[in-house]
Coordinates of C-alpha atoms in Angstrom, one line a residue:
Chain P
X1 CA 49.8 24.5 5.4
X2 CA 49.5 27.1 2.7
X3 CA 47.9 30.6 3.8
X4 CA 45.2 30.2 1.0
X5 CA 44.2 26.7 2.2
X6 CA 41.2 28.4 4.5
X7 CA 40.7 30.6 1.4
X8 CA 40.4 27.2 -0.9
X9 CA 38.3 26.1 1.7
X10 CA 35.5 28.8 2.1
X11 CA 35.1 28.8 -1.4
X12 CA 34.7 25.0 -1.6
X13 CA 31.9 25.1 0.7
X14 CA 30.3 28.0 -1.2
X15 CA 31.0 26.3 -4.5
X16 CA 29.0 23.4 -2.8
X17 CA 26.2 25.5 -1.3
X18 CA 25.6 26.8 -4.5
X19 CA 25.4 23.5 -6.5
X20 CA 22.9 22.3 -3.8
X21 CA 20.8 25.2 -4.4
X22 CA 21.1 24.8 -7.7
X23 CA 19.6 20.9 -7.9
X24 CA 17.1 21.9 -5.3
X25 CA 15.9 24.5 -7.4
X26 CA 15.8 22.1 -10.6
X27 CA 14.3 19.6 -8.6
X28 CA 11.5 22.0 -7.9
X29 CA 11.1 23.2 -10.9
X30 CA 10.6 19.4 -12.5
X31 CA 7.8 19.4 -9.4
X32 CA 5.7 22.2 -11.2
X33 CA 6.2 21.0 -14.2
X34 CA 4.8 17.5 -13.6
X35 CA 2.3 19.3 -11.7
X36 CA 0.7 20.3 -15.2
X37 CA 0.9 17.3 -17.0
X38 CA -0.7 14.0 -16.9
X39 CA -1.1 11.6 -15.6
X40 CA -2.3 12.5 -12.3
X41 CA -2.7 9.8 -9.1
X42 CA -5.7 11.1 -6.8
X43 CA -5.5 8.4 -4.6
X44 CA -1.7 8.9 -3.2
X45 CA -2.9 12.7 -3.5
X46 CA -5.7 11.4 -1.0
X47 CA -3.5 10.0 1.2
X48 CA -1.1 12.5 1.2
X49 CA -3.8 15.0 2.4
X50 CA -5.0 12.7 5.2
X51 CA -1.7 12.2 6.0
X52 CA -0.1 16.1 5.9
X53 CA -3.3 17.6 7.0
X54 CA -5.3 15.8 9.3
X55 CA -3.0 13.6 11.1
X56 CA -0.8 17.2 11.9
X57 CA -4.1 18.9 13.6
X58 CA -3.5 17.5 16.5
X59 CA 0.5 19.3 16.8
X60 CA -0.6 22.4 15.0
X61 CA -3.3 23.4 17.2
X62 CA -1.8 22.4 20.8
X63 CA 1.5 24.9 19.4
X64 CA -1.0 27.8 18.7
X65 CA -3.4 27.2 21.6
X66 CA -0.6 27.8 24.6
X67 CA 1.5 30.3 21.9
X68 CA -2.0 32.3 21.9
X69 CA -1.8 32.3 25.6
X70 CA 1.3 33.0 26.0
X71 CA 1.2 36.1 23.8
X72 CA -1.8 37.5 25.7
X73 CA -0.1 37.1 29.0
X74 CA 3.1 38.9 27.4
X75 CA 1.3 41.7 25.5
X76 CA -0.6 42.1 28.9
X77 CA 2.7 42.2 31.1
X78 CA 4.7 45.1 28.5
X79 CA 0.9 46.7 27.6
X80 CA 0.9 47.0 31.3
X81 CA 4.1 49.4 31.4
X82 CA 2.3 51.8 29.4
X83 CA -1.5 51.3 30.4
X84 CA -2.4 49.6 26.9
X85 CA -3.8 46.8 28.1
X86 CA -6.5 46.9 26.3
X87 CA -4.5 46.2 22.8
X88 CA -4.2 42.5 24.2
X89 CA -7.2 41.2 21.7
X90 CA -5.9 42.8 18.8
X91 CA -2.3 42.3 19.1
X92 CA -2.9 38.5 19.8
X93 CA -5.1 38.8 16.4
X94 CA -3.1 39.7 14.6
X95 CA 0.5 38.7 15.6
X96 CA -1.1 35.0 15.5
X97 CA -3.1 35.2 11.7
X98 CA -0.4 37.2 10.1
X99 CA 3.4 35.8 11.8
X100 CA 3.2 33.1 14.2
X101 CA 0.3 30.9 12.8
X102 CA 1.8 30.5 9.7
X103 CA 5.5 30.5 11.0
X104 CA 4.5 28.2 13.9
X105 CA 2.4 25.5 11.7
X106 CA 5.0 25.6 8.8
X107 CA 7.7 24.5 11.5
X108 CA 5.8 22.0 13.3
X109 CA 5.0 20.6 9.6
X110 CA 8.4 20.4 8.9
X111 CA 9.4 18.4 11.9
X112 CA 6.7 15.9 11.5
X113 CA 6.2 15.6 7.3
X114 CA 9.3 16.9 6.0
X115 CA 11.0 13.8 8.4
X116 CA 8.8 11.5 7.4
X117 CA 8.8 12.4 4.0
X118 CA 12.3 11.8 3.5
X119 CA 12.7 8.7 5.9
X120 CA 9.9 7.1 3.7
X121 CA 11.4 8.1 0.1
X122 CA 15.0 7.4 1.4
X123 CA 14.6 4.2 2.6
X124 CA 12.8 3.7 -0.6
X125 CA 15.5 4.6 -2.1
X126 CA 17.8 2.0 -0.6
X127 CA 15.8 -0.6 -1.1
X128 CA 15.5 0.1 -4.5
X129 CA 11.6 0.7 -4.7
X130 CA 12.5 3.6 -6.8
X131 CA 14.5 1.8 -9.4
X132 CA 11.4 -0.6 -9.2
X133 CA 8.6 2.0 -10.5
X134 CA 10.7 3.0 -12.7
X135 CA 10.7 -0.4 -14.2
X136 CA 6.8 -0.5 -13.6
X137 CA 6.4 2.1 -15.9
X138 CA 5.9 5.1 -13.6
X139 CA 7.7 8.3 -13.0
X140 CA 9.0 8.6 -9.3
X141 CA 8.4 12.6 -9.8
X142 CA 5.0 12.0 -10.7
X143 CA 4.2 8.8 -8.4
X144 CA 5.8 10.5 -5.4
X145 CA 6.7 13.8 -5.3
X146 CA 4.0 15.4 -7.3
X147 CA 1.0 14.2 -4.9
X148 CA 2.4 15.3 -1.5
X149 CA 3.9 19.0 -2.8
X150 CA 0.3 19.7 -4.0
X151 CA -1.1 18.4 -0.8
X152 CA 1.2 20.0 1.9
X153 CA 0.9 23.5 -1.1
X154 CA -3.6 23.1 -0.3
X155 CA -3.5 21.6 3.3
X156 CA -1.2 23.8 5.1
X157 CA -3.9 26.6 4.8
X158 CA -6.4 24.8 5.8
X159 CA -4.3 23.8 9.0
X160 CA -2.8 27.8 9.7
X161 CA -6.6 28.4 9.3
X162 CA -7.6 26.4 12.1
X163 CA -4.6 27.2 14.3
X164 CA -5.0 30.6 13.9
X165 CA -9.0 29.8 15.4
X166 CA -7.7 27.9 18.1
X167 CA -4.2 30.7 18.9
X168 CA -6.7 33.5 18.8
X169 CA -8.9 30.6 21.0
X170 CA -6.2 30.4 23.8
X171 CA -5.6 33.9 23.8
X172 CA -9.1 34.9 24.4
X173 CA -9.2 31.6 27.1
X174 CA -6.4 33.4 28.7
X175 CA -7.5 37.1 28.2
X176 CA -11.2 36.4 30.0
X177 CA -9.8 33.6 32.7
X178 CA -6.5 35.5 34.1
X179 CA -6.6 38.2 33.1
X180 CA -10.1 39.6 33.8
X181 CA -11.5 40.9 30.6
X182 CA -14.8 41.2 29.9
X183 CA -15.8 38.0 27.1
X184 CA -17.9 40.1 24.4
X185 CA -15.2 43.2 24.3
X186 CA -12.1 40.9 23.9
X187 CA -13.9 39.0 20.6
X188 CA -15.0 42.5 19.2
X189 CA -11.6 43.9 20.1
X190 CA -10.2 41.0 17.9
X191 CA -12.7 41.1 15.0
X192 CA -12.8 45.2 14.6
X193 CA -9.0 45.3 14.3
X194 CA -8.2 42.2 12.1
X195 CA -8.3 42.9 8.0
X196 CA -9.1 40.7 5.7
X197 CA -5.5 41.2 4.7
X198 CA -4.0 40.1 7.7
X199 CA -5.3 36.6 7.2
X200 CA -5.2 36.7 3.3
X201 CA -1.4 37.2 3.7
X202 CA -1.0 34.5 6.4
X203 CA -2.7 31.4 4.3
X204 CA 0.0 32.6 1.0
X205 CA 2.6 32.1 3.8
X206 CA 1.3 28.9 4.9
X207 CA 0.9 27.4 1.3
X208 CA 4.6 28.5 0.4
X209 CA 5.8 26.9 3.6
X210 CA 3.9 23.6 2.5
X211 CA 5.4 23.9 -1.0
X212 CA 9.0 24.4 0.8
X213 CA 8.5 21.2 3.3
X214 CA 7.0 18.9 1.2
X215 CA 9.7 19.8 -1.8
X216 CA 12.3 19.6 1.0
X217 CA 11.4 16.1 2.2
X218 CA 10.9 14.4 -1.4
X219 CA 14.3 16.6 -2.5
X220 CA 16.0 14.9 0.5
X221 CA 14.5 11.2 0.4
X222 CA 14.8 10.7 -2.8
X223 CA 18.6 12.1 -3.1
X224 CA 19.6 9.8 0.0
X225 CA 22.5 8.4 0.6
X226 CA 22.9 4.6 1.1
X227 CA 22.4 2.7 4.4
X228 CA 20.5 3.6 7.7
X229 CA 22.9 6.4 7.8
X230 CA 22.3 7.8 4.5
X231 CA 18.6 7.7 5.4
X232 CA 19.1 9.3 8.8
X233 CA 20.8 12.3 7.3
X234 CA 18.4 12.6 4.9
X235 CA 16.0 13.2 7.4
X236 CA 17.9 15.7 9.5
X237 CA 18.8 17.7 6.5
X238 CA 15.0 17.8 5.0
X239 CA 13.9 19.1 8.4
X240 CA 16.7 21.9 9.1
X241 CA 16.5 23.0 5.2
X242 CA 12.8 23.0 5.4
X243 CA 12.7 25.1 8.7
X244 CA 15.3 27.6 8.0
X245 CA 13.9 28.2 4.7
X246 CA 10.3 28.8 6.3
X247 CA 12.3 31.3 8.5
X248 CA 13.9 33.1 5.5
X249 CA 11.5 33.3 2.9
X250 CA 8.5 34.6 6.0
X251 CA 11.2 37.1 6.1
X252 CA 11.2 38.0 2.2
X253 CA 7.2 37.7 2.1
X254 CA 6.8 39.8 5.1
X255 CA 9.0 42.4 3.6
X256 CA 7.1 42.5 0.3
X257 CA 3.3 42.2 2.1
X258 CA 3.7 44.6 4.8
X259 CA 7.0 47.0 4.0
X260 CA 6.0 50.5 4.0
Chain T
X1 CA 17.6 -9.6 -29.1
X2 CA 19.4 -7.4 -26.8
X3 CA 22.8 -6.4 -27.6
X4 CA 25.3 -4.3 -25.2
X5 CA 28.5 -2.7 -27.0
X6 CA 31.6 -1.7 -25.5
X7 CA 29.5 0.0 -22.6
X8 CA 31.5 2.1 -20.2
X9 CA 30.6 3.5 -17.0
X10 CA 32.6 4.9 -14.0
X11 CA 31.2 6.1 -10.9
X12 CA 34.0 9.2 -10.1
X13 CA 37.1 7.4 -10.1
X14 CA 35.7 3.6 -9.8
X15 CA 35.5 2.4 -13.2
X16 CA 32.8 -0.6 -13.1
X17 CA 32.3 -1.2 -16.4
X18 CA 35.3 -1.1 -18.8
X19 CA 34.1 -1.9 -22.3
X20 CA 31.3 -4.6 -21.9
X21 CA 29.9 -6.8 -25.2
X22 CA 27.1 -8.7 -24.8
X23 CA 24.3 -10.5 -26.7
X24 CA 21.4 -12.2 -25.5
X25 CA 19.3 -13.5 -28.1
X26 CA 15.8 -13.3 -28.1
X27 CA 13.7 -16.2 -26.1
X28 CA 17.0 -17.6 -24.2
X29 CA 18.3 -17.4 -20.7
X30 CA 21.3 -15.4 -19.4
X31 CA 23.2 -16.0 -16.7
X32 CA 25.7 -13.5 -15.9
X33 CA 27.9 -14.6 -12.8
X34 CA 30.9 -12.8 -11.2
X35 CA 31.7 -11.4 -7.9
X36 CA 30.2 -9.0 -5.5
X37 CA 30.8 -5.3 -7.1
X38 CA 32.1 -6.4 -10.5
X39 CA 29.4 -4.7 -12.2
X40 CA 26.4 -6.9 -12.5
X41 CA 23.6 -5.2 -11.0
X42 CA 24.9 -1.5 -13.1
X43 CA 25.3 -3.5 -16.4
X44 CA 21.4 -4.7 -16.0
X45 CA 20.4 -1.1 -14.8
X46 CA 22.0 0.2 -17.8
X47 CA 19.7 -1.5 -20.3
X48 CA 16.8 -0.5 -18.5
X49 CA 18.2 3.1 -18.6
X50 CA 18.1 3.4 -14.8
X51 CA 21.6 4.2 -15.1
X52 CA 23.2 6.3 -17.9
X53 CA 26.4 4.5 -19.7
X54 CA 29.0 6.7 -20.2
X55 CA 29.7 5.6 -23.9
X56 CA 28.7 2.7 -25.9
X57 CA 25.4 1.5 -27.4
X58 CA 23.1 -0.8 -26.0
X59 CA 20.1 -2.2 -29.2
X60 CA 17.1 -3.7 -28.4
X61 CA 16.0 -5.9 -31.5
X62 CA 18.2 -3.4 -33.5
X63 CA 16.9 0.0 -32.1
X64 CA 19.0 2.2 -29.9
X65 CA 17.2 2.2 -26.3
X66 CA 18.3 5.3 -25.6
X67 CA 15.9 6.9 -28.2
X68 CA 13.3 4.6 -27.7
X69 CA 10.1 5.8 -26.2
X70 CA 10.1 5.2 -22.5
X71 CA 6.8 3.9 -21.5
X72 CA 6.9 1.5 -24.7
X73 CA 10.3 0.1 -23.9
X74 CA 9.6 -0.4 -20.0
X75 CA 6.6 -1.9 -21.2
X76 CA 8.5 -4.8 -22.7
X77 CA 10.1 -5.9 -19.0
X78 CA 9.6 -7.3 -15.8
X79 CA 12.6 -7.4 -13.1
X80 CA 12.9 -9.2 -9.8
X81 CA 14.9 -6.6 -7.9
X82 CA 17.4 -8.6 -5.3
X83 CA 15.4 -7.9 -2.2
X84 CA 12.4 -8.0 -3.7
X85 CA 11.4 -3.9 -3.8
X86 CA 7.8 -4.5 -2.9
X87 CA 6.3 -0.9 -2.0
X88 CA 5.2 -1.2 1.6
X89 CA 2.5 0.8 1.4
X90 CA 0.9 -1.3 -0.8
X91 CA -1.1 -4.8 -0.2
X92 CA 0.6 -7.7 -1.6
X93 CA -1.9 -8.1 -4.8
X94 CA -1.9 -4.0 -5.3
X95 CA 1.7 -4.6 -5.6
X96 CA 1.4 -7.4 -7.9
X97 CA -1.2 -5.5 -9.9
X98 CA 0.8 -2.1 -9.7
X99 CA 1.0 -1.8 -13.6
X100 CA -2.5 -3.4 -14.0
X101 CA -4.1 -0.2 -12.1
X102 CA -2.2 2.4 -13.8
X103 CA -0.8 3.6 -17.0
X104 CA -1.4 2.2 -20.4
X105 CA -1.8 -1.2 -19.6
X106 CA -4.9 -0.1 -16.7
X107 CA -7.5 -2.6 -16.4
X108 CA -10.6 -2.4 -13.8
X109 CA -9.7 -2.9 -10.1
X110 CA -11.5 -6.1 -9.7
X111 CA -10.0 -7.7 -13.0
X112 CA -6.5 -6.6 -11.8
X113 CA -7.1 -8.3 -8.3
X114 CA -8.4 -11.6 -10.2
X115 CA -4.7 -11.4 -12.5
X116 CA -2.9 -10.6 -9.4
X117 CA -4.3 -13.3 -7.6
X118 CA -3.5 -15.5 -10.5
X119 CA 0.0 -14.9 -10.6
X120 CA 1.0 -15.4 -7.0
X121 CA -1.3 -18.9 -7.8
X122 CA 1.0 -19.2 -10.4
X123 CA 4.5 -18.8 -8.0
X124 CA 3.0 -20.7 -5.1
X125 CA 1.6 -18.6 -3.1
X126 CA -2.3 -19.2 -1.8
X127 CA -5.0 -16.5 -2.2
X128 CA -4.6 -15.1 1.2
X129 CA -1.5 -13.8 0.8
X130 CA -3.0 -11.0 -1.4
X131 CA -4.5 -9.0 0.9
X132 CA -1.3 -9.3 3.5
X133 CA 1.4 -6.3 3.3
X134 CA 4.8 -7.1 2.4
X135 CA 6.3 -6.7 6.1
X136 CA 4.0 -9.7 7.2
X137 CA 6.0 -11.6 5.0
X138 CA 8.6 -13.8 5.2
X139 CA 11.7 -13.6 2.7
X140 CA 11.1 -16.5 0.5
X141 CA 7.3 -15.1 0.1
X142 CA 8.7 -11.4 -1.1
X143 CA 11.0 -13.3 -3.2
X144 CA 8.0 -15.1 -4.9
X145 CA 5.7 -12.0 -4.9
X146 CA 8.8 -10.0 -6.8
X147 CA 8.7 -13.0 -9.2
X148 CA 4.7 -12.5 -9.5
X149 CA 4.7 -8.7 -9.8
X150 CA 7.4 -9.3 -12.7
X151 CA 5.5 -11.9 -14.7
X152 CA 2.0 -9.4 -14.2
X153 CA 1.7 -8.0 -17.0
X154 CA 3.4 -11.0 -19.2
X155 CA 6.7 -9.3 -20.4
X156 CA 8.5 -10.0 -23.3
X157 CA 12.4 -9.9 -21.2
X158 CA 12.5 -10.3 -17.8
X159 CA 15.6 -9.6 -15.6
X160 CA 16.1 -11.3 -12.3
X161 CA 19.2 -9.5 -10.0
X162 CA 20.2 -12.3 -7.6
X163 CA 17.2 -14.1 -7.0
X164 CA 18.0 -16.1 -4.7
X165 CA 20.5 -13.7 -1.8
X166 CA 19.3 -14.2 1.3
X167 CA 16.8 -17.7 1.2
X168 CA 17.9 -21.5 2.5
X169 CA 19.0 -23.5 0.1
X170 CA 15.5 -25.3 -0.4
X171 CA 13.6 -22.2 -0.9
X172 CA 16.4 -21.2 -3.3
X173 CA 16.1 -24.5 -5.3
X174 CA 12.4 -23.5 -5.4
X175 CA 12.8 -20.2 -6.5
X176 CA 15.2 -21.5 -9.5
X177 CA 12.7 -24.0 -10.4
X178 CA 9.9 -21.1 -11.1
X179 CA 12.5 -19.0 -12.8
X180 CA 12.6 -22.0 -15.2
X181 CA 9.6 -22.8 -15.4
X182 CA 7.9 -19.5 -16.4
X183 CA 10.9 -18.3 -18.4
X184 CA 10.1 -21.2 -20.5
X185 CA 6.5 -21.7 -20.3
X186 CA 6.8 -17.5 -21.4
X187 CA 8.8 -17.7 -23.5
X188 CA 10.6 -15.0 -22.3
X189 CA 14.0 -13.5 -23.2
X190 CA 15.6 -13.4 -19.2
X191 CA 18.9 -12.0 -17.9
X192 CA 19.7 -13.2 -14.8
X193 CA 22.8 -12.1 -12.5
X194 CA 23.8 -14.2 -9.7
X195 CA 27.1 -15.1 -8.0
X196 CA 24.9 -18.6 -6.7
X197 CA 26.3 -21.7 -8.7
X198 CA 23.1 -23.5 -8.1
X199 CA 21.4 -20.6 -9.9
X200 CA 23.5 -20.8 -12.8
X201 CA 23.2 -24.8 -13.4
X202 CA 19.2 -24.5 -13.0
X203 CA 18.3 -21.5 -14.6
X204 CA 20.6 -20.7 -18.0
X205 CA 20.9 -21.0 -20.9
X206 CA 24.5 -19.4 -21.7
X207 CA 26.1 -17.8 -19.1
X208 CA 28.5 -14.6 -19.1
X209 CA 31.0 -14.3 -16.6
X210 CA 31.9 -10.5 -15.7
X211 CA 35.0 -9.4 -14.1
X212 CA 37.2 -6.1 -13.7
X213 CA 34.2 -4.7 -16.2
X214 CA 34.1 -6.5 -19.0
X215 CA 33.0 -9.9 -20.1
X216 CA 35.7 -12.7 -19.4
X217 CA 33.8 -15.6 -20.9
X218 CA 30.5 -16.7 -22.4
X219 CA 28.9 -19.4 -24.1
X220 CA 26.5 -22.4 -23.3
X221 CA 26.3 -23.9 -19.7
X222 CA 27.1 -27.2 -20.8
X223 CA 30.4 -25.8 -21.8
X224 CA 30.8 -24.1 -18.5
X225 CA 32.8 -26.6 -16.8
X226 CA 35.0 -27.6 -19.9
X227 CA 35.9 -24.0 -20.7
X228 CA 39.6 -23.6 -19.9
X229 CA 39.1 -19.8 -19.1
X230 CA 40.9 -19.1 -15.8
X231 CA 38.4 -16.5 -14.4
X232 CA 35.2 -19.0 -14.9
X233 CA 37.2 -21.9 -13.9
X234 CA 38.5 -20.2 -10.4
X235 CA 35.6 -18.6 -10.3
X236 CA 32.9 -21.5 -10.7
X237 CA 35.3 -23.6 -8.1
X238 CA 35.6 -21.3 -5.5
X239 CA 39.8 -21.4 -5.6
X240 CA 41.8 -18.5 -4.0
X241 CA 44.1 -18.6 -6.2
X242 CA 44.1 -17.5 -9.8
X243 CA 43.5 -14.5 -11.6
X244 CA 40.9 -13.1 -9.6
X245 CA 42.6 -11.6 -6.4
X246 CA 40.3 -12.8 -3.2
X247 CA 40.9 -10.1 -0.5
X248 CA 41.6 -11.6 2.4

């Protein structure tokens, strides 16, 4: 074996990585642009709200209900080494609305739409419903992509929205159930230290992590391989793109909202 | 007319289609036959443009269709993909209908529905069906909606890719039959591609035979039998030996 044969190697899979990237990004591009132009289909839009937002309440708010207890019984137990307690309220505030809301829904998302998403578009893929609208006269962009970007981009707002009510929910259940504070002082705790900022900056997180799922799971599905195989990794690799991207670029937006 | 010449295309280092010539004039039915992977399906996907040759020129009554305008040159053809490609999520008649409800040739809902309707009348199947999803059907019955959502909008070609994979020989002799039938009651330019013998005897016109990526043979079906070429011969015979290798 030649020495430079890792070498070769590393730079193979870098080569690769960067091509992927590359048709990712061009892919996403050709979303927005669609996005612009007619013509438009409301009803798969429709169905692709129904389907991202609604039918993912159920997951999203169960995750932040127990993470919002949790967090107040773990802000209470290292509060409790320094007698600062009392910061539960507005710690659980504000670590749900701006980090774990967002972070949290954006994940759950991915495992349940981004899948979907690209087991539905891959298998029509294989079974050549793709190469069939084309023939029909309509762009697969348009027809498929287009709708659930937008909708996962609007909904997943909507849904951080609602977890973060029901994590600060749990918290507060928590808070005035185990761990003995007083109802009225816990919810004024939370309002008087939350900023408008705090949840401004959570909903732009939440509709870039809808962007980034939904892109990843038409991206996916409608590059899949053939077979049941083709479709499975398809899937698998729309949800871990889709969730390590959420992680990185709440990294990047974090750094540019709140750096000092 | 549509005319295909010396079209090339390679997928990496599998060349399919090696400098194919073709032309099917206008209002008559072709038949291309040859075996699985010899190019068939890629040679009709390249007219459409759903694959990209690699060089030559494919002219659709003279014009180049790789600078016609998309949504006018679809709008010309129907196709009846090999398993049917009916979208799922869709009712039977929505997927009949699917150009009906959208794009330039829209018409209102209800009208749609009432053509829809028609055209599964038209390939045998009873009003019922319409409002039934495609996995509540059997394969013969997807085959036959296909057929209906490929006739919908009354194209001028129609392509058929191996109708009749997958059905018993009675639905298959049933499914020619329509083919026929509406091809000629149409009027219709049709390209069909089809390894199935029967196929070939009921449905064409001429018939092309494709093998290593390029057209072997064509000509009328009557002159099938009498041709003398070695590839059609072996291959309309079913022999093991000849030119064709058979990979055992």
């Amino acid at each position: 074996m030649s020495p430079l044969q890792p070498l070769a190697s590393v730079g193979r899979s870098f080569l690769g990585l960067m091509a992927v990237i590359g048709r990712v990004t061009l892919f996403a591009g050709a979303t927005l642009g669609h996005l612009i132009r007619p013509p438009f289909y409301l009803r798969e839009f429709l169905q692709a709200v129904l389907h991202i937002g609604y039918f993912s309440l159920p997951v999203v708010g169960l995750t932040t209900l127990f993470t919002g207890g949790a967090l107040a019984l773990q802000i209470y137990a290292g509060g409790a080494r320094f007698n600062a307690e009392s910061v539960v309220p507005s710690i659980v505030a504000i670590g749900m609305v701006r980090e774990l809301g967002p972070v949290l829904a954006g994940l759950m998302v991915a495992g349940r739409v981004a899948a979907s998403i690209a087991a539905e578009l891959g298998t029509m893929k294989v079974t050549e419903q793709i190469d069939a609208l084309v023939t029909l006269s309509t762009n697969p962009m348009k027809y498929l992509a287009v709708p659930r970007v937008l909708a996962a981009t609007l909904v997943l707002p909507a849904l951080v929205a609602a977890g973060d009510v029901i994590g600060v929910m749990g918290g507060f259940l928590v808070g005035v159930n185990r761990l003995d504070f007083n109802a009225a002082v816990y919810l004024n705790n939370t309002i008087d230290f939350l900023e408008s900022w705090d949840v401004v900056s959570g909903l732009i997180k939440a509709a870039v992590f809808g962007f980034i799922v939904a892109t990843m799971g038409c991206y996916h599905g409608m590059n899949s391989g053939r077979g049941a195989r083709g479709v499975g990794r398809a899937t698998t690799n729309a949800v871990v793109s889709a969730s390590v991207l959420i992680l990185a670029t709440n990294y990047i937006l974090t750094e540019l909202f709140f750096s000092a | 007319m549509i005319e295909l010449r010396d079209i090339h295309k390679a997928f990496g280092a599998n060349k399919v289609l090696r400098g194919v010539n073709l032309t099917v004039p206008t209002g008559e039915s072709m038949v291309i036959i040859g075996g699985s992977g010899t190019g068939k399906s890629v040679t009709i996907k390249c007219i459409l443009g759903l694959v990209k040759p690699d060089s030559g020129t494919i002219l659709l009554d003279g014009q180049d269709v790789a600078e016609a305008e998309r949504d006018a040159f679809l709008a010309r053809f129907g196709m009846l993909f090999q398993g049917g490609a009916l979208f799922d999520s869709l009712t039977v008649w929505q997927n009949v209908a699917f150009r009906l409800l959208r794009g330039s040739l829209k018409r209102p809902r209800g009208e749609a529905r009432e053509i829809a309707i028609e055209k599964l009348r038209r390939v045998g199947l009873k009003p019922e069906v319409a409002d039934l999803y495609p996995a509540e059907l059997s394969g013969g019955m997807q085959k036959r909606v296909g057929l209906a959502r490929a006739i919908a909008a009354e194209p001028e070609i129609i392509f058929f890719d191996e109708p009749t994979t997958g059905l018993d020989p009675i639905m298959a002799g049933v499914i020619n039959q329509l083919i026929r039938e509406i091809v000629t009651e149409m009027g219709a330019t049709a390209i069909t591609i089809t390894h199935d013998m029967a196929s070939v005897r009921a449905i064409a016109d001429k018939v092309a035979m494709l093998h290593d990526g390029v057209i072997r043979w064509s000509g009328p079906v009557e002159q099938m039998d009498d041709s003398g070429n070695p590839w059609l011969d072996q291959f309309i015979h079913g022999r093991a030996e000849g030119p064709i290798e058979a990979v055992r």
